[in-house]
mmCIF file of C-alpha atoms in Angstrom:
data_model
loop_
_atom_site.group_PDB
_atom_site.id
_atom_site.type_symbol
_atom_site.label_atom_id
_atom_site.label_comp_id
_atom_site.label_asym_id
_atom_site.label_seq_id
_atom_site.Cartn_x
_atom_site.Cartn_y
_atom_site.Cartn_z
ATOM 1 C CA MET A 1 75.802 95.756 50.982
ATOM 2 C CA PRO A 2 72.727 98.742 50.290
ATOM 3 C CA ASP A 3 73.535 101.816 49.057
ATOM 4 C CA ARG A 4 71.401 103.273 52.241
ATOM 5 C CA LEU A 5 74.567 102.302 54.541
ATOM 6 C CA LYS A 6 77.446 102.793 53.124
ATOM 7 C CA TYR A 7 76.926 106.912 53.409
ATOM 8 C CA PRO A 8 76.601 106.876 56.954
ATOM 9 C CA ILE A 9 79.025 104.097 58.269
ATOM 10 C CA VAL A 10 81.628 105.542 55.557
ATOM 11 C CA VAL A 11 81.084 109.398 57.860
ATOM 12 C CA LEU A 12 81.518 107.272 60.615
ATOM 13 C CA LEU A 13 84.500 106.292 60.055
ATOM 14 C CA ALA A 14 85.501 109.220 58.726
ATOM 15 C CA GLY A 15 84.597 111.008 61.709
ATOM 16 C CA THR A 16 86.676 108.083 64.047
ATOM 17 C CA LEU A 17 89.623 108.746 62.212
ATOM 18 C CA SER A 18 90.029 112.739 62.079
ATOM 19 C CA LEU A 19 89.057 112.703 66.368
ATOM 20 C CA SER A 20 92.036 110.912 67.203
ATOM 21 C CA GLN A 21 94.546 112.292 63.710
ATOM 22 C CA GLY A 22 96.460 115.620 64.574
ATOM 23 C CA SER A 23 95.708 115.653 68.339
ATOM 24 C CA GLY A 24 98.135 113.443 69.303
ATOM 25 C CA ALA A 25 95.971 111.564 71.268
ATOM 26 C CA HIS A 26 96.093 107.791 71.403
ATOM 27 C CA GLY A 27 92.401 106.139 70.150
ATOM 28 C CA PHE A 28 89.351 107.761 70.678
ATOM 29 C CA LEU A 29 90.483 110.138 73.789
ATOM 30 C CA PRO A 30 92.759 113.680 73.303
ATOM 31 C CA ASP A 31 96.149 114.444 75.478
ATOM 32 C CA GLU A 32 93.324 116.863 77.547
ATOM 33 C CA ILE A 33 90.542 117.070 77.563
ATOM 34 C CA PRO A 34 89.139 120.250 79.381
ATOM 35 C CA MET A 35 85.832 120.256 81.464
ATOM 36 C CA ALA A 36 84.146 122.268 83.883
ATOM 37 C CA ALA A 37 86.665 122.351 86.291
ATOM 38 C CA GLY A 38 89.427 123.381 84.541
ATOM 39 C CA THR A 39 91.426 120.456 82.066
ATOM 40 C CA ALA A 40 92.095 116.174 82.463
ATOM 41 C CA LEU A 41 95.128 115.133 81.359
ATOM 42 C CA ARG A 42 95.774 111.407 80.382
ATOM 43 C CA ASN A 43 99.618 111.988 80.154
ATOM 44 C CA PRO A 44 100.807 113.462 83.637
ATOM 45 C CA VAL A 45 104.933 113.630 83.127
ATOM 46 C CA ASP A 46 106.323 115.051 85.633
ATOM 47 C CA LEU A 47 103.731 117.004 87.629
ATOM 48 C CA PRO A 48 104.402 117.519 91.162
ATOM 49 C CA ILE A 49 101.868 115.263 92.903
ATOM 50 C CA LEU A 50 99.371 116.367 95.705
ATOM 51 C CA PRO A 51 98.485 114.159 98.298
ATOM 52 C CA VAL A 52 94.841 113.544 99.811
ATOM 53 C CA SER A 53 93.987 111.865 101.950
ATOM 54 C CA PHE A 54 89.998 109.954 102.555
ATOM 55 C CA TYR A 55 87.740 108.130 105.957
ATOM 56 C CA ASN A 56 84.764 109.874 106.110
ATOM 57 C CA SER A 57 86.473 113.609 105.652
ATOM 58 C CA TRP A 58 89.070 115.305 103.664
ATOM 59 C CA THR A 59 92.450 115.107 105.300
ATOM 60 C CA PRO A 60 93.270 118.143 104.042
ATOM 61 C CA ALA A 61 89.392 119.843 104.203
ATOM 62 C CA SER A 62 90.567 122.283 101.357
ATOM 63 C CA LEU A 63 93.191 123.269 98.121
ATOM 64 C CA SER A 64 94.592 126.857 96.954
ATOM 65 C CA ILE A 65 95.433 125.920 93.675
ATOM 66 C CA PRO A 66 97.433 128.989 92.056
ATOM 67 C CA TYR A 67 95.608 129.224 87.986
ATOM 68 C CA GLN A 68 97.252 127.174 85.529
ATOM 69 C CA ASN A 69 98.460 124.929 87.619
ATOM 70 C CA SER A 70 99.256 121.143 86.877
ATOM 71 C CA VAL A 71 99.274 118.799 89.281
ATOM 72 C CA ARG A 72 98.998 114.847 89.957
ATOM 73 C CA LEU A 73 96.053 114.706 92.659
ATOM 74 C CA SER A 74 97.233 111.583 94.649
ATOM 75 C CA LEU A 75 93.190 109.941 96.520
ATOM 76 C CA THR A 76 94.143 107.955 98.888
ATOM 77 C CA ASN A 77 90.690 106.210 100.541
ATOM 78 C CA HIS A 78 91.548 104.681 103.941
ATOM 79 C CA SER A 79 87.547 103.441 104.668
ATOM 80 C CA GLU A 80 87.104 100.163 104.319
ATOM 81 C CA ASP A 81 84.493 101.025 101.208
ATOM 82 C CA TRP A 82 84.994 101.680 97.600
ATOM 83 C CA HIS A 83 84.537 105.462 96.083
ATOM 84 C CA LEU A 84 84.095 107.097 92.977
ATOM 85 C CA PHE A 85 86.044 110.626 93.419
ATOM 86 C CA ALA A 86 84.596 112.792 91.313
ATOM 87 C CA LEU A 87 86.243 117.042 90.770
ATOM 88 C CA GLY A 88 84.005 119.282 89.279
ATOM 89 C CA ASP A 89 81.473 122.235 89.914
ATOM 90 C CA ASP A 90 78.110 122.390 91.057
ATOM 91 C CA THR A 91 75.785 121.689 87.894
ATOM 92 C CA ALA A 92 78.779 118.931 86.957
ATOM 93 C CA LEU A 93 78.879 117.042 89.917
ATOM 94 C CA ARG A 94 74.980 117.319 89.972
ATOM 95 C CA ASP A 95 74.535 115.353 86.771
ATOM 96 C CA GLN A 96 76.665 112.931 87.330
ATOM 97 C CA ASP A 97 75.163 112.832 91.367
ATOM 98 C CA LEU A 98 72.223 112.038 88.701
ATOM 99 C CA ILE A 99 73.087 109.432 86.075
ATOM 100 C CA HIS A 100 74.563 107.212 88.924
ATOM 101 C CA LYS A 101 71.026 107.326 91.306
ATOM 102 C CA LEU A 102 70.230 106.061 87.700
ATOM 103 C CA MET A 103 72.574 103.378 87.471
ATOM 104 C CA PRO A 104 74.045 103.161 91.221
ATOM 105 C CA ASP A 105 76.994 99.855 90.467
ATOM 106 C CA LEU A 106 78.128 102.035 87.899
ATOM 107 C CA ARG A 107 82.704 101.578 88.263
ATOM 108 C CA LYS A 108 83.702 103.477 85.614
ATOM 109 C CA ASP A 109 86.072 106.284 85.969
ATOM 110 C CA TYR A 110 85.910 109.560 83.273
ATOM 111 C CA PRO A 111 88.608 111.931 83.062
ATOM 112 C CA ASN A 112 86.526 113.281 86.337
ATOM 113 C CA THR A 113 86.602 110.573 87.707
ATOM 114 C CA ARG A 114 88.809 107.566 89.471
ATOM 115 C CA LEU A 115 87.783 104.366 91.556
ATOM 116 C CA SER A 116 88.787 103.369 94.350
ATOM 117 C CA GLU A 117 88.929 100.708 96.729
ATOM 118 C CA PRO A 118 89.043 100.557 99.820
ATOM 119 C CA GLY A 119 92.796 101.505 101.157
ATOM 120 C CA THR A 120 94.243 102.125 97.544
ATOM 121 C CA THR A 121 95.526 105.419 96.194
ATOM 122 C CA VAL A 122 94.140 106.775 92.908
ATOM 123 C CA THR A 123 95.983 109.406 90.798
ATOM 124 C CA LEU A 124 94.088 112.728 89.076
ATOM 125 C CA PRO A 125 96.008 114.402 86.619
ATOM 126 C CA TRP A 126 94.769 118.118 86.096
ATOM 127 C CA ARG A 127 95.616 121.514 84.889
ATOM 128 C CA PHE A 128 93.337 123.811 87.013
ATOM 129 C CA ASP A 129 92.664 125.924 83.604
ATOM 130 C CA ARG A 130 89.128 127.624 84.926
ATOM 131 C CA ALA A 131 89.311 129.548 88.191
ATOM 132 C CA GLY A 132 86.797 129.180 90.915
ATOM 133 C CA THR A 133 86.125 126.980 93.355
ATOM 134 C CA PHE A 134 85.893 123.134 93.113
ATOM 135 C CA SER A 135 85.161 119.941 93.991
ATOM 136 C CA LEU A 136 85.432 116.560 94.907
ATOM 137 C CA ARG A 137 83.838 114.675 96.468
ATOM 138 C CA CYS A 138 82.296 110.448 95.384
ATOM 139 C CA VAL A 139 79.061 110.451 93.693
ATOM 140 C CA ARG A 140 78.515 106.756 94.359
ATOM 141 C CA ALA A 141 74.505 106.580 94.584
ATOM 142 C CA ALA A 142 74.708 105.388 98.632
ATOM 143 C CA HIS A 143 77.026 108.162 99.535
ATOM 144 C CA GLN A 144 75.723 111.190 97.945
ATOM 145 C CA GLY A 145 75.423 113.914 100.743
ATOM 146 C CA ARG A 146 77.227 112.055 103.467
ATOM 147 C CA SER A 147 80.674 113.689 103.644
ATOM 148 C CA GLU A 148 81.796 117.133 102.734
ATOM 149 C CA ALA A 149 83.613 117.179 99.891
ATOM 150 C CA LEU A 150 87.129 118.212 99.847
ATOM 151 C CA THR A 151 86.258 121.887 98.566
ATOM 152 C CA ILE A 152 89.521 123.816 96.096
ATOM 153 C CA GLU A 153 89.875 127.502 95.186
ATOM 154 C CA VAL A 154 91.594 128.357 91.564
ATOM 155 C CA GLN A 155 92.591 131.846 91.982
#
């Protein structure tokens, strides 16, 4: 192998190993991922479940969650279509909207999203460690702007 190729590979491997060490991580992602609306949790052991449902609109239409509270949002999709529900602030959701406009068939979970097929319930474990007003809504390109978001007030 030429020397010019060895060094980037060594740096890449060292960076990969450092990501998976020391943070309690499983693989490449840490167990807690800071996001715009708080922290996504990968290992929600005994978190309380907070149920919400969607069928053209959210029930309930809004939530008030205490600052630093951790819950598993239980999202039930009663509609006849798939959704990619995303939790974030206005800026984060705007950016995710753009991604899905460029790739309208993208059906991938990110730390702050959950893909929900018709009639299914998915969970989004979250620690609300940022105060403010956040939204949960579908970022699928065909659904953007078609229904009200679930408003989450964190104080």
